[in-house]
């Protein structure tokens, strides 16, 4: 069954450093998403991406965050200057369409900012 | 405010027993409701999806119900197995210009041998 692949599975970084989280969505999917889950809390929406541009973003997705689809397969989330409160599990998801189409989530990247 | 509340927060049951998890939502306009299973350290995996007109949807030992009038849903797990130990998340899709997932807080289920 097709999967969404995320790398790395775990990243530790120092506060103030830049990190790039990588995702390979399912090949025929058109919509891409990033979510995060702080330990013990619910999953939160960060951003959705369609047709090579951001279609929607949440309040969490401030100027420190950016997304990119540098080629036909990868979808990245960059955090420019990490803060302690950025420590969370980051999930990438993709879908064929919207509405009735479900999302397929990756296994996540656990980001620890020290 | 668009919210999805789940209960109980956590649940411990013995292997072989049944259990029911609850979801109440105040999301509007409503598009559909999904139940996801999330194993520790993994991404959520979809179990069921129900639209406004559907009352019940089954997937193996998982049966979800939806009452769109009272805005309540439940997930019933029959003959639980150790592998059912996970968090179960209720997700409501809202249609507001674009479709948006509203996640519940989840119920953490532990099945003991």
Coordinates of C-alpha atoms in Angstrom, one line a residue:
Chain A
X1 CA 0.0 0.0 0.0
X2 CA 1.4 3.5 -0.9
X3 CA 2.9 5.3 2.0
X4 CA 3.9 8.9 3.0
X5 CA 7.6 8.8 3.9
X6 CA 9.2 11.2 6.4
X7 CA 12.8 11.7 7.2
X8 CA 14.5 11.9 9.6
X9 CA 12.4 10.0 12.2
X10 CA 14.0 11.9 15.0
X11 CA 16.0 15.2 15.0
X12 CA 17.7 17.0 17.8
X13 CA 18.7 20.6 17.3
X14 CA 19.9 23.5 19.3
X15 CA 17.7 26.5 19.9
X16 CA 18.1 29.0 17.1
X17 CA 19.2 26.5 14.5
X18 CA 17.4 25.9 11.2
X19 CA 15.9 22.5 10.6
X20 CA 14.3 21.0 7.4
X21 CA 11.9 18.2 7.8
X22 CA 11.4 16.1 4.7
X23 CA 8.4 14.3 3.3
X24 CA 7.7 12.2 0.2
X25 CA 4.0 12.2 -0.4
X26 CA 2.1 9.5 -2.3
X27 CA 3.0 10.0 -6.0
X28 CA -0.5 10.6 -7.4
X29 CA -1.7 12.9 -4.5
X30 CA -2.2 16.6 -5.2
X31 CA -2.7 18.0 -1.7
X32 CA 0.0 18.1 0.9
X33 CA -0.2 19.0 4.6
X34 CA 2.0 19.5 7.7
X35 CA 0.6 18.9 11.1
X36 CA 2.3 18.9 14.5
X37 CA 1.5 17.2 17.8
X38 CA 3.1 18.5 21.0
X39 CA 3.6 15.6 23.5
X40 CA 0.3 14.8 25.2
X41 CA -1.7 17.2 23.1
X42 CA -3.9 16.9 20.0
X43 CA -2.8 17.1 16.4
X44 CA -2.7 20.7 15.1
X45 CA -2.9 21.9 11.6
X46 CA 0.0 23.9 10.3
X47 CA -0.3 24.3 6.5
X48 CA -1.8 22.9 3.4
X49 CA -0.2 23.1 -0.1
X50 CA -1.7 22.7 -3.5
X51 CA -0.6 23.5 -7.0
X52 CA 2.8 24.7 -5.8
X53 CA 1.5 27.2 -3.3
X54 CA 0.1 27.5 0.2
X55 CA -3.6 27.1 0.2
X56 CA -4.2 27.6 3.9
X57 CA -2.1 28.1 7.0
X58 CA -2.8 28.3 10.7
X59 CA -1.8 30.9 13.3
X60 CA 1.0 28.6 14.3
X61 CA 2.6 28.8 10.9
X62 CA 4.3 32.2 11.3
X63 CA 7.3 33.7 9.5
X64 CA 9.6 31.2 11.0
X65 CA 8.0 28.4 9.0
X66 CA 8.1 27.8 5.3
X67 CA 7.2 24.9 3.0
X68 CA 8.6 24.0 -0.4
X69 CA 8.1 21.4 -3.0
X70 CA 11.6 21.5 -4.5
X71 CA 11.1 18.8 -7.1
X72 CA 8.3 16.4 -8.2
X73 CA 8.5 14.2 -5.1
X74 CA 9.7 16.0 -2.0
X75 CA 7.7 18.3 0.3
X76 CA 9.7 20.1 3.0
X77 CA 9.0 22.0 6.1
X78 CA 11.6 24.5 7.2
X79 CA 11.8 26.1 10.6
X80 CA 14.3 29.0 10.4
X81 CA 15.2 29.6 14.0
X82 CA 13.9 26.9 16.3
X83 CA 12.5 27.6 19.7
X84 CA 12.1 25.2 22.6
X85 CA 8.3 25.2 22.1
X86 CA 8.8 23.9 18.5
X87 CA 9.6 20.5 20.1
X88 CA 6.9 18.2 18.8
X89 CA 6.0 15.4 16.4
X90 CA 5.6 16.8 12.9
X91 CA 3.4 14.8 10.6
X92 CA 3.2 15.2 6.8
X93 CA 0.1 14.1 5.0
X94 CA -1.2 13.9 1.5
X95 CA -4.5 13.3 -0.3
X96 CA -5.8 12.9 -3.8
X97 CA -8.4 15.6 -3.3
X98 CA -10.4 17.3 -0.6
X99 CA -13.6 16.7 1.2
X100 CA -14.4 13.0 0.9
X101 CA -10.8 12.1 0.3
X102 CA -8.9 10.9 3.3
X103 CA -5.4 12.0 4.3
X104 CA -2.6 9.5 4.4
X105 CA -0.2 10.5 7.2
X106 CA 3.5 9.7 7.5
X107 CA 5.0 8.3 10.6
X108 CA 6.3 11.6 11.7
X109 CA 9.5 13.3 12.6
X110 CA 10.1 13.9 16.3
X111 CA 11.8 17.2 16.7
X112 CA 13.6 18.0 19.9
X113 CA 14.9 21.5 20.4
X114 CA 17.5 21.8 23.2
Chain B
X1 CA -16.2 27.7 18.2
X2 CA -15.5 24.6 16.1
X3 CA -14.4 21.9 18.6
X4 CA -14.2 18.1 18.9
X5 CA -14.3 16.6 22.4
X6 CA -13.7 13.0 23.2
X7 CA -14.3 10.9 26.2
X8 CA -13.0 9.2 28.1
X9 CA -9.5 10.6 28.0
X10 CA -8.1 7.2 28.7
X11 CA -9.4 3.7 29.1
X12 CA -8.0 0.4 30.3
X13 CA -9.8 -2.9 29.4
X14 CA -9.0 -6.6 29.5
X15 CA -8.3 -8.4 26.3
X16 CA -11.5 -9.8 24.7
X17 CA -13.7 -7.2 26.2
X18 CA -15.7 -4.6 24.2
X19 CA -15.5 -0.9 24.7
X20 CA -17.1 2.3 23.3
X21 CA -15.4 5.6 22.8
X22 CA -17.4 8.9 22.5
X23 CA -17.0 12.0 20.3
X24 CA -19.0 15.2 20.5
X25 CA -18.5 18.0 18.1
X26 CA -19.6 21.5 17.5
X27 CA -18.2 21.8 14.0
X28 CA -20.2 23.6 11.4
X29 CA -20.7 23.3 8.5
X30 CA -20.1 19.6 8.8
X31 CA -18.7 17.5 5.9
X32 CA -17.8 14.2 7.4
X33 CA -16.4 12.5 10.5
X34 CA -13.5 10.1 10.6
X35 CA -12.1 7.9 13.3
X36 CA -8.3 7.4 13.3
X37 CA -6.1 5.0 15.2
X38 CA -2.7 6.3 16.2
X39 CA -0.1 4.0 17.6
X40 CA 2.5 5.6 19.8
X41 CA 5.1 7.5 17.8
X42 CA 3.3 6.9 14.5
X43 CA 1.0 8.8 12.3
X44 CA -2.8 8.5 12.4
X45 CA -4.4 5.7 10.3
X46 CA -8.0 6.0 9.1
X47 CA -10.5 3.5 10.4
X48 CA -13.8 4.8 9.2
X49 CA -15.4 7.8 7.5
X50 CA -19.1 8.8 7.7
X51 CA -21.0 11.5 5.9
X52 CA -24.1 13.4 7.2
X53 CA -26.5 10.7 5.9
X54 CA -24.7 7.7 7.3
X55 CA -25.5 6.3 10.8
X56 CA -23.2 3.4 11.0
X57 CA -20.0 2.2 9.4
X58 CA -18.0 -0.9 10.2
X59 CA -14.4 -1.9 9.6
X60 CA -13.7 -5.3 11.0
X61 CA -14.1 -5.2 14.8
X62 CA -14.5 -1.4 14.7
X63 CA -18.0 0.0 14.4
X64 CA -18.6 3.8 14.2
X65 CA -22.0 5.5 14.7
X66 CA -23.0 9.0 13.9
X67 CA -26.0 11.0 15.1
X68 CA -25.8 14.2 13.1
X69 CA -28.8 15.7 15.0
X70 CA -27.1 15.6 18.4
X71 CA -23.6 15.9 16.8
X72 CA -22.3 12.8 18.5
X73 CA -20.3 9.8 17.3
X74 CA -19.1 6.7 18.9
X75 CA -16.5 4.0 18.1
X76 CA -17.3 0.6 19.4
X77 CA -14.4 -2.0 19.5
X78 CA -15.5 -5.6 19.8
X79 CA -13.5 -8.4 21.3
X80 CA -10.5 -6.2 22.0
X81 CA -6.9 -7.4 21.2
X82 CA -3.6 -6.3 22.6
X83 CA -2.8 -4.6 19.3
X84 CA -5.8 -2.3 19.8
X85 CA -3.8 -0.4 22.4
X86 CA -3.4 3.0 20.8
X87 CA -5.0 6.5 20.8
X88 CA -8.2 6.8 18.9
X89 CA -8.9 10.2 17.4
X90 CA -12.2 11.6 16.1
X91 CA -11.7 14.1 13.3
X92 CA -14.5 16.2 11.8
X93 CA -14.0 17.7 8.4
X94 CA -15.4 21.2 8.2
X95 CA -16.3 22.9 4.9
X96 CA -15.5 26.6 5.2
X97 CA -14.3 27.8 1.9
X98 CA -11.8 24.9 1.9
X99 CA -12.1 21.6 3.7
X100 CA -10.4 21.6 7.1
X101 CA -9.8 18.7 9.6
X102 CA -10.7 19.5 13.2
X103 CA -9.0 17.0 15.5
X104 CA -10.3 15.7 18.8
X105 CA -8.1 15.3 21.8
X106 CA -8.1 11.5 21.5
X107 CA -8.9 8.6 23.8
X108 CA -5.9 6.5 24.9
X109 CA -6.9 2.9 25.0
X110 CA -4.8 0.3 26.8
X111 CA -5.7 -3.4 26.4
X112 CA -4.3 -5.7 29.1
X113 CA -3.7 -9.5 28.8

